Coordinates of C-alpha atoms in Angstrom, one line a residue:
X28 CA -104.0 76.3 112.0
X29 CA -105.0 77.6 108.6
X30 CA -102.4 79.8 107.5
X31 CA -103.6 83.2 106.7
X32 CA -101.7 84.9 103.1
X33 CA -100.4 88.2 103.3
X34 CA -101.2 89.1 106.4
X35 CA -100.7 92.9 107.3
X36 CA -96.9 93.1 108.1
X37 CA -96.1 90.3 106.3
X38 CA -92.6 90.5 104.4
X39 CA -93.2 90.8 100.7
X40 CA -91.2 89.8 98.2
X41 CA -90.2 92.6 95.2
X42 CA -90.4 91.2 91.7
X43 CA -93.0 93.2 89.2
X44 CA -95.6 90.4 88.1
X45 CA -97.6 91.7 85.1
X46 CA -100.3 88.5 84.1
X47 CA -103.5 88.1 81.8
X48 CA -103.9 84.8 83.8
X49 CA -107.6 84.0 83.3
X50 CA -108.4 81.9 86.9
X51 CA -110.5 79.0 86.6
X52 CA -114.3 78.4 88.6
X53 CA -113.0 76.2 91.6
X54 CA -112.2 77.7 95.1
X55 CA -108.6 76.1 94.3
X56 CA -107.7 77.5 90.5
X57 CA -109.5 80.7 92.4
X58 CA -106.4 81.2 94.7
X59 CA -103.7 79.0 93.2
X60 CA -102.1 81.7 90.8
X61 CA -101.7 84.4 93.9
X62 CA -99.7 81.5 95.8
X63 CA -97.7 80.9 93.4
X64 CA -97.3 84.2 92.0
X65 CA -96.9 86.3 95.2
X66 CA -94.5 88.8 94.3
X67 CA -97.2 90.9 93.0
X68 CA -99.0 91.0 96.1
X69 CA -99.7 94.6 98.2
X70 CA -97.2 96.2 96.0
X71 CA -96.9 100.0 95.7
X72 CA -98.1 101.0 92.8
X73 CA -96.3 104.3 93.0
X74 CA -93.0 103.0 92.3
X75 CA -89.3 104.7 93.7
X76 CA -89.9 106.3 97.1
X77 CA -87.1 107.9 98.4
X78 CA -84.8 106.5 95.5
X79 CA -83.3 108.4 93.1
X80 CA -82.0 108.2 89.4
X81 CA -78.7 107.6 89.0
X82 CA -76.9 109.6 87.1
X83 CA -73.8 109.9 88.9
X84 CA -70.5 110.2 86.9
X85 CA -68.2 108.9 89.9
X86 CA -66.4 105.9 88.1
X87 CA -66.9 103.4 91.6
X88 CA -70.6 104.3 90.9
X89 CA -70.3 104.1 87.2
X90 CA -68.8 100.6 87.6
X91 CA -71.7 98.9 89.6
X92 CA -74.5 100.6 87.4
X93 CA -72.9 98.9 84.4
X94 CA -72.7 95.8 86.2
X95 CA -76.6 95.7 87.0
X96 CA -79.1 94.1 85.2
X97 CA -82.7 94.1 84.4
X98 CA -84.1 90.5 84.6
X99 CA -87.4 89.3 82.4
X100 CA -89.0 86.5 83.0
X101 CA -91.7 84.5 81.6
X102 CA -93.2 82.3 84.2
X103 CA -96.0 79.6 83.5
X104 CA -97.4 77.7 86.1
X105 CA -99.2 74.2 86.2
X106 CA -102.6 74.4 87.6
X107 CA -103.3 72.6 91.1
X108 CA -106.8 71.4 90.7
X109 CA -105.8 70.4 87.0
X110 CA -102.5 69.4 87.1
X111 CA -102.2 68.6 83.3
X112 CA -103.1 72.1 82.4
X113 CA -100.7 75.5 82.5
X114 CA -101.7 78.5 83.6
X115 CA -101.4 81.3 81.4
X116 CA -98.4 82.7 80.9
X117 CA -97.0 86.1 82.9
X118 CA -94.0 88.4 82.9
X119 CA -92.3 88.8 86.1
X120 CA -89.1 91.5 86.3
X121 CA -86.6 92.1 88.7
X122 CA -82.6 93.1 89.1
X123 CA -79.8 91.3 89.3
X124 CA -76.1 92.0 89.0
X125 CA -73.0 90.4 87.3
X126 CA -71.3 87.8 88.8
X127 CA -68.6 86.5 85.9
X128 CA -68.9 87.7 81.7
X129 CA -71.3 84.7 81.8
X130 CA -73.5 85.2 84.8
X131 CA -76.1 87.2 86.9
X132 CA -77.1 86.6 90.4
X133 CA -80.3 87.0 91.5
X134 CA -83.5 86.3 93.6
X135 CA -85.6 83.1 92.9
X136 CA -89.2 84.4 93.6
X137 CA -87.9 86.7 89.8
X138 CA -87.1 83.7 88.0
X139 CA -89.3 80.8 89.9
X140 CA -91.2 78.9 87.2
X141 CA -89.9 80.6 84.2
X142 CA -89.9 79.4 80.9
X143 CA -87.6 81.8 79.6
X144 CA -85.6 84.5 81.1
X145 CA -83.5 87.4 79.7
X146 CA -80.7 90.4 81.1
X147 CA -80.9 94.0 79.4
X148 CA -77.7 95.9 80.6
X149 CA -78.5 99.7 82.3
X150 CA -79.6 101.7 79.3
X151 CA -79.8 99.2 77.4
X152 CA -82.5 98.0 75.0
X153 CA -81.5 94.8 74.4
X154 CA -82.1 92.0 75.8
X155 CA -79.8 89.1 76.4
X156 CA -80.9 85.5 76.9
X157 CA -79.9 82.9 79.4
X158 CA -80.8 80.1 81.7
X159 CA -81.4 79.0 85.2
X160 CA -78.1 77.4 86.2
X161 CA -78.9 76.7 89.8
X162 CA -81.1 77.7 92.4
X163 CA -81.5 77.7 96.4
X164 CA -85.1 78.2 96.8
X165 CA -85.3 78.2 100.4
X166 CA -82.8 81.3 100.8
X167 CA -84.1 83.1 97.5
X168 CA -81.1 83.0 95.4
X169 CA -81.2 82.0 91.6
X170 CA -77.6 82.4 89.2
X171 CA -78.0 82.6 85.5
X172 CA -75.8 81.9 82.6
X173 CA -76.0 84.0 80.0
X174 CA -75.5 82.4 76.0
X175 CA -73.1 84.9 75.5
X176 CA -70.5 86.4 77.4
X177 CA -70.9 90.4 78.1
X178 CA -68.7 92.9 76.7
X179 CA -65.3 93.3 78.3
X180 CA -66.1 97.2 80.0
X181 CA -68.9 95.2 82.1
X182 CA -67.1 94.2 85.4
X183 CA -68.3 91.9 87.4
X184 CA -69.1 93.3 90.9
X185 CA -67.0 91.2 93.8
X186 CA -68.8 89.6 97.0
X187 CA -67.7 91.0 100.1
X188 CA -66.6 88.7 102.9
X189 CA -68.2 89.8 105.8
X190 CA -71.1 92.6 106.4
X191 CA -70.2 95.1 108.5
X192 CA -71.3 96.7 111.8
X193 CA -74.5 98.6 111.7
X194 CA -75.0 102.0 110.7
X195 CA -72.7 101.5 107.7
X196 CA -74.4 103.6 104.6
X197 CA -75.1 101.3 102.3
X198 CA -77.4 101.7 98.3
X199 CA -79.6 99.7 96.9
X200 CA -79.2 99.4 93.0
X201 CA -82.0 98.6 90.8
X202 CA -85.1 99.0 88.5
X203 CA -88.4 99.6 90.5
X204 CA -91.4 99.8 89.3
X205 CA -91.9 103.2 88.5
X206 CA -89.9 104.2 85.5
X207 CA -87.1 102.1 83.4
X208 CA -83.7 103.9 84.4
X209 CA -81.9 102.5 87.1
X210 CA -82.4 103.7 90.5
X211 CA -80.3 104.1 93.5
X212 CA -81.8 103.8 97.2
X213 CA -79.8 104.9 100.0
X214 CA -79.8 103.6 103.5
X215 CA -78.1 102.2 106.6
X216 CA -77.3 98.0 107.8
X217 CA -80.1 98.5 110.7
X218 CA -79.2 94.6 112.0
X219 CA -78.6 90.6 111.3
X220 CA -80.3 88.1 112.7
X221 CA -80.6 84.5 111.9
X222 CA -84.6 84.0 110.9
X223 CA -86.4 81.6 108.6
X224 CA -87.0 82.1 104.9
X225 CA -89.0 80.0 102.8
X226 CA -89.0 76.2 102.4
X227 CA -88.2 75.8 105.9
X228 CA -84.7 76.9 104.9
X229 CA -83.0 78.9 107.7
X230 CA -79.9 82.0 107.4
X231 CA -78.4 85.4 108.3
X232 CA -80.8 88.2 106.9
X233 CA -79.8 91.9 107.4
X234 CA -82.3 94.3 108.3
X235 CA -81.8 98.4 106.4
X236 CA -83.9 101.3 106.4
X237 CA -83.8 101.7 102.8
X238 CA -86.6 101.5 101.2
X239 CA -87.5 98.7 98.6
X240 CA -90.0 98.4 95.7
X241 CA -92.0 96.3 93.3
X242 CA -88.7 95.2 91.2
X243 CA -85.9 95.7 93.7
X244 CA -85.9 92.1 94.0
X245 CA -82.7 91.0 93.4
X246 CA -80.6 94.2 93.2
X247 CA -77.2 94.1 95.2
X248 CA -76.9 96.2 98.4
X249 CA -73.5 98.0 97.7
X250 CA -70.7 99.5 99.6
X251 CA -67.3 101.1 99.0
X252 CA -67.9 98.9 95.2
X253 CA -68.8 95.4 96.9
X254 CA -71.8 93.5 97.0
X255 CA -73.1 93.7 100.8
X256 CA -76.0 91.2 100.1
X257 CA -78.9 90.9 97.6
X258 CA -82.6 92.7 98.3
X259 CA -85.3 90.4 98.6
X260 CA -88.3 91.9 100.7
X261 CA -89.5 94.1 102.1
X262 CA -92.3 94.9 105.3
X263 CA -95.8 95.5 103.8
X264 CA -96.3 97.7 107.4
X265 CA -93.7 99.9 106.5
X266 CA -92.5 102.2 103.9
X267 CA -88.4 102.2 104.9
X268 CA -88.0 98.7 106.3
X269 CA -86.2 96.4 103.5
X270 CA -84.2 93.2 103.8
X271 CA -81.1 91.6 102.1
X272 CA -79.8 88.3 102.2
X273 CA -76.0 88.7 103.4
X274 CA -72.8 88.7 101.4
X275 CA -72.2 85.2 104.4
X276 CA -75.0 83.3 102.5
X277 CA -74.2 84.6 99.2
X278 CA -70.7 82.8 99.5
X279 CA -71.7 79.6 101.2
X280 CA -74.5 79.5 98.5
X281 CA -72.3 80.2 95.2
X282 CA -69.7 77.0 96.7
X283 CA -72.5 75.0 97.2
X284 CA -73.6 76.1 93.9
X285 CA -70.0 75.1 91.7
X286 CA -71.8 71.5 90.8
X287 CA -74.5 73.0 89.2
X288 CA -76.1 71.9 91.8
X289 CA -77.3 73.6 95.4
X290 CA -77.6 71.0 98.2
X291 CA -78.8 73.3 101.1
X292 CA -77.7 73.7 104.7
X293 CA -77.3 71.5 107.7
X294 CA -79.8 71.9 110.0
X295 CA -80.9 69.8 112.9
X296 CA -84.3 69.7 112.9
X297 CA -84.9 69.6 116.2
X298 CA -87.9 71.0 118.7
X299 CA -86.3 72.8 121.9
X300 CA -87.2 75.1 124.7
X301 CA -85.3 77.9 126.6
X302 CA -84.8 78.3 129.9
X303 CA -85.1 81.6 130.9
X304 CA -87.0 80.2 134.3
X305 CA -84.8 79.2 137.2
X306 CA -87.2 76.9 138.5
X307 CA -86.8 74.6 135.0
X308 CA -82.8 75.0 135.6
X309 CA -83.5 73.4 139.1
X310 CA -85.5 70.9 138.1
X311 CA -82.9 70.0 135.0
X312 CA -80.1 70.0 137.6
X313 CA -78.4 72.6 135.6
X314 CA -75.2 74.0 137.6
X315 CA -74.7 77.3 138.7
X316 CA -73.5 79.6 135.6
X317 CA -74.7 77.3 132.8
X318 CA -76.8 77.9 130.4
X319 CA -78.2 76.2 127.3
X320 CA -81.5 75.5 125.5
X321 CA -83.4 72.0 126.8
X322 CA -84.3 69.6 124.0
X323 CA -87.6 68.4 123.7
X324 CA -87.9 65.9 121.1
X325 CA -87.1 64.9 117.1
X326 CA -89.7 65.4 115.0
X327 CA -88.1 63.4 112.2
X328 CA -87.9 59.8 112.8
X329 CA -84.0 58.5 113.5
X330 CA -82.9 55.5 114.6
X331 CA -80.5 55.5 117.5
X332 CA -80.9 59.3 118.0
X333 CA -77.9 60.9 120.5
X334 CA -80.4 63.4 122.0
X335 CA -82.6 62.4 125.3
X336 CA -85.8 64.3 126.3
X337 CA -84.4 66.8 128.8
X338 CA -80.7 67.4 127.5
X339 CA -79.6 70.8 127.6
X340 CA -77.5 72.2 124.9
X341 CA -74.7 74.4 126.1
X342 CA -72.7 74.6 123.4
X343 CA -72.7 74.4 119.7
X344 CA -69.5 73.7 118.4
X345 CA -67.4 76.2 120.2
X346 CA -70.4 78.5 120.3
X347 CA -71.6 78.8 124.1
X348 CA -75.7 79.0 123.7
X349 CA -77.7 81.2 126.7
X350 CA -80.4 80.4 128.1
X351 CA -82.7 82.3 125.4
X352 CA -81.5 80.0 122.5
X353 CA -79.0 82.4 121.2
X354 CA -74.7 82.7 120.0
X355 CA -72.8 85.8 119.9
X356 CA -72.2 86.5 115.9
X357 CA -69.7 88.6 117.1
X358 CA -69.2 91.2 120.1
X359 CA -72.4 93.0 119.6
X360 CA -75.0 90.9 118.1
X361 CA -76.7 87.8 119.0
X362 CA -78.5 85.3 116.8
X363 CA -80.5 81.9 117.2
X364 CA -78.3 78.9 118.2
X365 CA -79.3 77.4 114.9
X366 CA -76.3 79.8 113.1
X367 CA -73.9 77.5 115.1
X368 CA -75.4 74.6 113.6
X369 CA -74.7 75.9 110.1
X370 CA -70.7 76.9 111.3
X371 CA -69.9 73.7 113.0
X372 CA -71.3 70.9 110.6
X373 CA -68.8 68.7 109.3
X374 CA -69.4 65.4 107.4
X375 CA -73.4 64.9 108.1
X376 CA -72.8 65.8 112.0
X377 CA -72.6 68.5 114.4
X378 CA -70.5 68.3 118.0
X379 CA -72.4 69.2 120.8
X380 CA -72.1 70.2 124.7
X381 CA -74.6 69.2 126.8
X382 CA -75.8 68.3 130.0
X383 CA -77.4 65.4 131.1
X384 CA -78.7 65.0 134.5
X385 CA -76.4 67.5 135.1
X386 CA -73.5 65.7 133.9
X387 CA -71.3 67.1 131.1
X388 CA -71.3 65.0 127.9
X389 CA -69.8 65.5 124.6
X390 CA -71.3 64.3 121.4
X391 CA -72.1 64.1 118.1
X392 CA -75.7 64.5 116.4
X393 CA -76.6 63.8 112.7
X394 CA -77.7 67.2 110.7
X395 CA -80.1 66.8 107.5
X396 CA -80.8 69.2 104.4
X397 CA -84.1 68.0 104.2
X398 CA -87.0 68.6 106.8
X399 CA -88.4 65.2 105.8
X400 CA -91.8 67.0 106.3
X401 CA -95.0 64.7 104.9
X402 CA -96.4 67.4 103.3
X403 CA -93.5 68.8 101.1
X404 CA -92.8 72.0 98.9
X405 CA -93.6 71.2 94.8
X406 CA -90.6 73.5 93.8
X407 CA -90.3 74.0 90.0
X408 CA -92.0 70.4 89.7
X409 CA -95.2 69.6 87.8
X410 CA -97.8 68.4 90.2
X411 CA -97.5 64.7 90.2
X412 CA -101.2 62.9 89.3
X413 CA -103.0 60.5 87.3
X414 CA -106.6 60.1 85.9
X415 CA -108.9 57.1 86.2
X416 CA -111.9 57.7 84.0
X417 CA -113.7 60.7 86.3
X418 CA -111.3 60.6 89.0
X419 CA -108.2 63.1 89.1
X420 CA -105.8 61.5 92.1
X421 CA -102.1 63.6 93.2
X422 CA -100.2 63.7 96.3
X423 CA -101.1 66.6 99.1
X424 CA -98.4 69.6 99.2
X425 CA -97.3 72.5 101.0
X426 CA -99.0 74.8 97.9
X427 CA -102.2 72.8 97.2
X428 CA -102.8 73.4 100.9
X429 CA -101.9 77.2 100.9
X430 CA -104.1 77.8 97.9
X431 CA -106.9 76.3 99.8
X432 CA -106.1 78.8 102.7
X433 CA -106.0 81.7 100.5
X434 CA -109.4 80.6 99.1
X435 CA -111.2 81.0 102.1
X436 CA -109.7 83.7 103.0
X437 CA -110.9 85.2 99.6
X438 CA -114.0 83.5 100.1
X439 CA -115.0 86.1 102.7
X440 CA -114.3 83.9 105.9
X441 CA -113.8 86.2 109.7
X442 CA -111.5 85.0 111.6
X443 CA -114.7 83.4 113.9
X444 CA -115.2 81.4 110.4
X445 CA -111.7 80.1 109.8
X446 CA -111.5 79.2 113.9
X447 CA -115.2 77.1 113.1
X448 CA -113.4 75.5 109.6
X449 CA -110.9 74.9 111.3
X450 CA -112.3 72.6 114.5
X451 CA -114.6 71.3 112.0
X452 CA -111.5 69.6 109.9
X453 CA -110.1 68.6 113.6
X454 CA -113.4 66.9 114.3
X455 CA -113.6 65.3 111.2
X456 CA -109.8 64.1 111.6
X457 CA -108.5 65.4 107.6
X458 CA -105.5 64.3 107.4
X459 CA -104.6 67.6 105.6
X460 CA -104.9 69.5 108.5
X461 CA -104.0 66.5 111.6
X462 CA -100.7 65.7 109.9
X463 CA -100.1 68.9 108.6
X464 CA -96.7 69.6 110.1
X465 CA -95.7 65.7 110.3
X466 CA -92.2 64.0 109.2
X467 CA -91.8 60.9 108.0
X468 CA -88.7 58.7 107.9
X469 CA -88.4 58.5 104.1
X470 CA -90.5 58.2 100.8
X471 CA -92.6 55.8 102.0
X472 CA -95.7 57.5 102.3
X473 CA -97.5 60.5 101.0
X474 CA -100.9 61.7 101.3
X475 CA -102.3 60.7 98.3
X476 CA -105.6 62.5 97.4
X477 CA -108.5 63.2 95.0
X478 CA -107.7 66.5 93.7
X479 CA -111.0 66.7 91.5
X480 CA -114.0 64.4 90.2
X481 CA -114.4 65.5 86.4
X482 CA -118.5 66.0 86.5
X483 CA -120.5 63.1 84.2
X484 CA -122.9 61.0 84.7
X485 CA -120.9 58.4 86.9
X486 CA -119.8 61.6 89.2
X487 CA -123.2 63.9 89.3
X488 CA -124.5 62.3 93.0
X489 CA -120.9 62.5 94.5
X490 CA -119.7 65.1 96.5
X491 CA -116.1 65.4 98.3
X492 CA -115.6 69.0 99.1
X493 CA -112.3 69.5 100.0
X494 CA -109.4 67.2 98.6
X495 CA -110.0 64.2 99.8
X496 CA -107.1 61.6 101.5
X497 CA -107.7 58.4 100.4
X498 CA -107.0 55.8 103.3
X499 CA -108.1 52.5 100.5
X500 CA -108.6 51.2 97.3
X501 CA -110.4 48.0 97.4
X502 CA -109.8 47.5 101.0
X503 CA -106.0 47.8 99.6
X504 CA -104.3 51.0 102.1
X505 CA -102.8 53.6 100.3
X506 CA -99.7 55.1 101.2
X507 CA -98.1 56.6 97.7
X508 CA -99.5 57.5 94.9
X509 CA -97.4 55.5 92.7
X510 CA -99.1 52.1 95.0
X511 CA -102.3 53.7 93.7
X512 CA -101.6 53.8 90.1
X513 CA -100.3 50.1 90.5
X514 CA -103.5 49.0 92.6
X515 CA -105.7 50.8 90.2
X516 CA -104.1 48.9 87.4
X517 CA -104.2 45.8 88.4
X518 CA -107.8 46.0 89.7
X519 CA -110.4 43.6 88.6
X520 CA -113.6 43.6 91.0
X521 CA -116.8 44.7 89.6
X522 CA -116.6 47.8 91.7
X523 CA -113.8 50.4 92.3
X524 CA -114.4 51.2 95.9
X525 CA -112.6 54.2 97.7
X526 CA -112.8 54.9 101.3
X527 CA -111.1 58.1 102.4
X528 CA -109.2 58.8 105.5
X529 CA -111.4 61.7 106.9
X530 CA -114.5 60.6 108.6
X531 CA -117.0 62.3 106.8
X532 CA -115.9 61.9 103.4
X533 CA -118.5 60.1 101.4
X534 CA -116.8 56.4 100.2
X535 CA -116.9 56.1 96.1
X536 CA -118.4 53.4 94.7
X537 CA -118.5 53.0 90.7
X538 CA -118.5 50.6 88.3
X539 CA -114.8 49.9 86.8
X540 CA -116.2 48.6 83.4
X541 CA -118.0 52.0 83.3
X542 CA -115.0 53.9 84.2
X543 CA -112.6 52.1 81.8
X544 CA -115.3 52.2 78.9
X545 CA -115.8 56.1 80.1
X546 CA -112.0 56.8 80.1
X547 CA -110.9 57.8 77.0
X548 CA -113.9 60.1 76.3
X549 CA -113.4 62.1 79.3
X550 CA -109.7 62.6 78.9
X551 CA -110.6 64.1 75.6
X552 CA -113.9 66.1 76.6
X553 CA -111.1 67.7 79.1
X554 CA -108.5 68.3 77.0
X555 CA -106.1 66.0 79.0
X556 CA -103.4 64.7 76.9
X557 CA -101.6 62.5 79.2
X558 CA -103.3 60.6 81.7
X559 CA -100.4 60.6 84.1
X560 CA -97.3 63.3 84.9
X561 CA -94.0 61.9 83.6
X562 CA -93.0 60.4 87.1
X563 CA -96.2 58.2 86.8
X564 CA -95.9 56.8 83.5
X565 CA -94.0 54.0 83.9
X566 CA -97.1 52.5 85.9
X567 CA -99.8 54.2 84.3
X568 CA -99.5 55.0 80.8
X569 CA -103.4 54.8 79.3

């Protein structure tokens, strides 16, 4: 299914994106700045509802506003459809609080691509730079070390343990669009569940009916002087709907984090069912009283794998799972079973309960930090490529993908349209949109496409359409792109030949002493400067 971009009630994410980006003429450089730029979308333009200045004297108060920060940064992203290019550069802010003298947490969507990022204290004109120490993408966190430590009466605000029950009052500290002082929300913990972010990354996220604005992002949510969590999003549906990411992840982020380095959680990766019908609890030979979640298969290829079609999982760890997939957090809220997974991980693998046939076993399955998923997030990574003469090849990701969705939805497309695109791609078997959602085993294959053909003389009767997924070079199958680039050099036949793995792509046939005569002339009608990204240029270096 395409995938539809900012949808109404979709959660929005709060940095302040200001941009003089000037898009390019293609459907792709059309949409690929809102994709990766989304913080700016459906914002309110009006700034701090139902916040207030602060300009309270109380020293608990006075002690967090000094302690949060004003983040600026400058973000510059590659283009998708010509990967050797940056966009032009824009200014994204946000909030952020002290950590230590030397660093500020914050969200990642605020710092995400930046190319240089800077503090300025509350009231403060100032700005102080820093870097990106570490990031966890996937749960929206980012730390930065400042050059220089801050001045001894800035404390650094602590990270509470544990968030408490709902209907604790809670404020949300930072700079919304709207005005430059610092601003204070006020609201209650509405509720915590266990939901997934972005990047297929999964964690506890806590629900409040403060409201949050274009720039909130990254604030801390405060109570009795301790950071409760940090705001992220809010609901584009509602006005006083906002969300935090928990002072739980926080902590198991910033250990993760003490390398320099953030690895990511244990997950298990795994497709399931619940068994809320009796009839399926029969037929599973489930005993009277038990309850669990039935297994359905592993999407990522393992040898070996402990699971069987038709287990059902009783118990995490020690946490008992019902028969609706969830674990008790605690005496009044439940959450997905996949919480359980990040608790009782030790050493690459989780201990399970489960029954098979009926029968009780106890076992041990592997976890993995990575989904392993064919087509895979390009996070803060130059889009890998290489040119041959006219022809622009890279590998198929989650963004070049997305940006296409947003083009036709920007293109005008109902939703009877995107259905017909949609079965027309199915027909015509694109790989793009068959193996969308696919894992693979390791990095042994990609989807290696044409991303463009540069328009000349060789190019003018050739027409692809949408990025193309070459299936051969030369009768040669192509499964990275880095085989490509090797194939491609190597080549010596008359004619470069490439047949494409979508059955009504047209096949490319052109003459390789053309291309290689053409090359360098195109590369500098088009401004390219390297003919390869940095991971390529071991292999192709022209």
């Amino acid at each position: 299914m395409l995938r539809v971009v900012f949808a109404a009630g979709a959660l929005l994410s709060f940095g302040v994106l200001s941009t003089q980006a000037q898009l390019g003429d293609t459907a792709v450089e059309t949409a690929e700045v809102a994709v990766q730029e989304d913080v700016s979308a459906n914002q309110n333009p009006d700034g701090e509802l139902d916040a207030k200045e602060d300009t309270a004297d109380d020293s608990e108060v006075g002690s967090v506003r000094s302690a949060v920060v004003k983040i600026y940064s400058i973000r510059r992203s590659h283009s998708l459809s010509s990967p050797w290019k940056r966009l032009t550069s824009s200014t994204v802010t946000g909030s952020g609080f002290v950590l230590s003298p030397t660093e500020v947490l914050t969200n990642y969507h605020v710092v995400a691509m930046t190319t240089d990022v800077s503090v300025s204290l509350n009231g403060q004109s100032e700005r102080l730079s820093g870097r990106v120490k570490a990031i966890a993408p996937g749960l929206d966190i980012a730390l930065i070390e400042l050059e220089e430590p801050l001045p001894d009466r800035i404390k650094p605000l602590p990270v509470a343990k544990k968030t408490p029950k709902g209907g604790t009052q809670i404020q949300v500290y930072g700079y919304p669009k709207g005005g430059d002082a610092l601003s204070i929300t006020e609201g209650v913990i509405s509720r915590m569940e266990h939901v997934r972010y972005k990047y297929n990354a999964r964690g506890l996220r806590t629900q409040i009916d403060a409201p949050l604005n274009s720039g909130n992002s990254g604030g801390p949510m405060i109570a009795d002087g301790k950071v409760l969590g940090i705001a992220f999003s809010g609901l584009s549906s509602s006005n006083d709907i906002g969300y935090a990411i928990p002072c739980e992840e926080l902590n198991v982020i910033l250990d993760d984090m003490q390398d320099g380095t953030y690895d990511g959680k244990p997950q298990l990766w795994i497709s399931t069912s619940t068994l809320a019908s009796k009839e399926m609890r029969k037929w599973l030979k489930m005993p009277s009283g038990a309850t669990g979640i039935r297994f359905a298969r592993m999407p990522i290829p393992v040898d070996d794998y402990p699971l069987q079609s038709n287990d059902v999982i009783t118990h995490v760890g020690e946490f008992e799972v019902n028969n609706l997939g969830k674990v008790n957090l605690d005496s009044n809220t439940q959450v997905t079973y996949t919480y359980a997974v990040d608790q009782a991980a030790s050493n690459g693998k989780v201990p399970l309960k489960i029954l098979r046939d009926g029968k009780p076993m106890e076992i041990e399955v592997p976890v993995f930090r990575d989904s392993h998923l064919l087509l895979d997030y390009m996070i803060e990574q130059q889009p890998t490529y290489f040119v041959y003469g006219p022809i622009v090849f890279g590998v198929a990701t989650v963004e070049l993908l997305s940006s296409f969705d947003l083009a036709i939805k920007r293109g005008g497309r109902t939703g009877a349209g995107i259905a017909a695109l949609v079965a027309s791609m199915q027909e015509r078997e694109n790989p793009l949109f068959m193996r969308r959602y696919e894992c693979v085993k390791d990095d042994a294959e990609e989807l290696v496409i044409v991303t463009k053909l540069i328009r000349n003389r060789m190019t003018r009767d050739t027409s692809l359409g949408l990025p193309a997924v070459v299936r051969s070079i030369n009768g040669q199958p192509i499964k990275t792109i880095k085989q490509a680039a090797e194939v491609l050099a190597a080549l010596e036949d008359e004619l470069l030949v490439i047949e494409f793995d979508d059955n009504r792509s047209s096949t490319i046939v052109l003459d390789r002493k053309a291309i290689e005569k053409a090359h360098d002339q195109i590369m500098e009608d088009n401004g390219i400067v390297k003919a390869a990204s940095k991971n390529l240029r071991d292999v192709w270096d022209r």
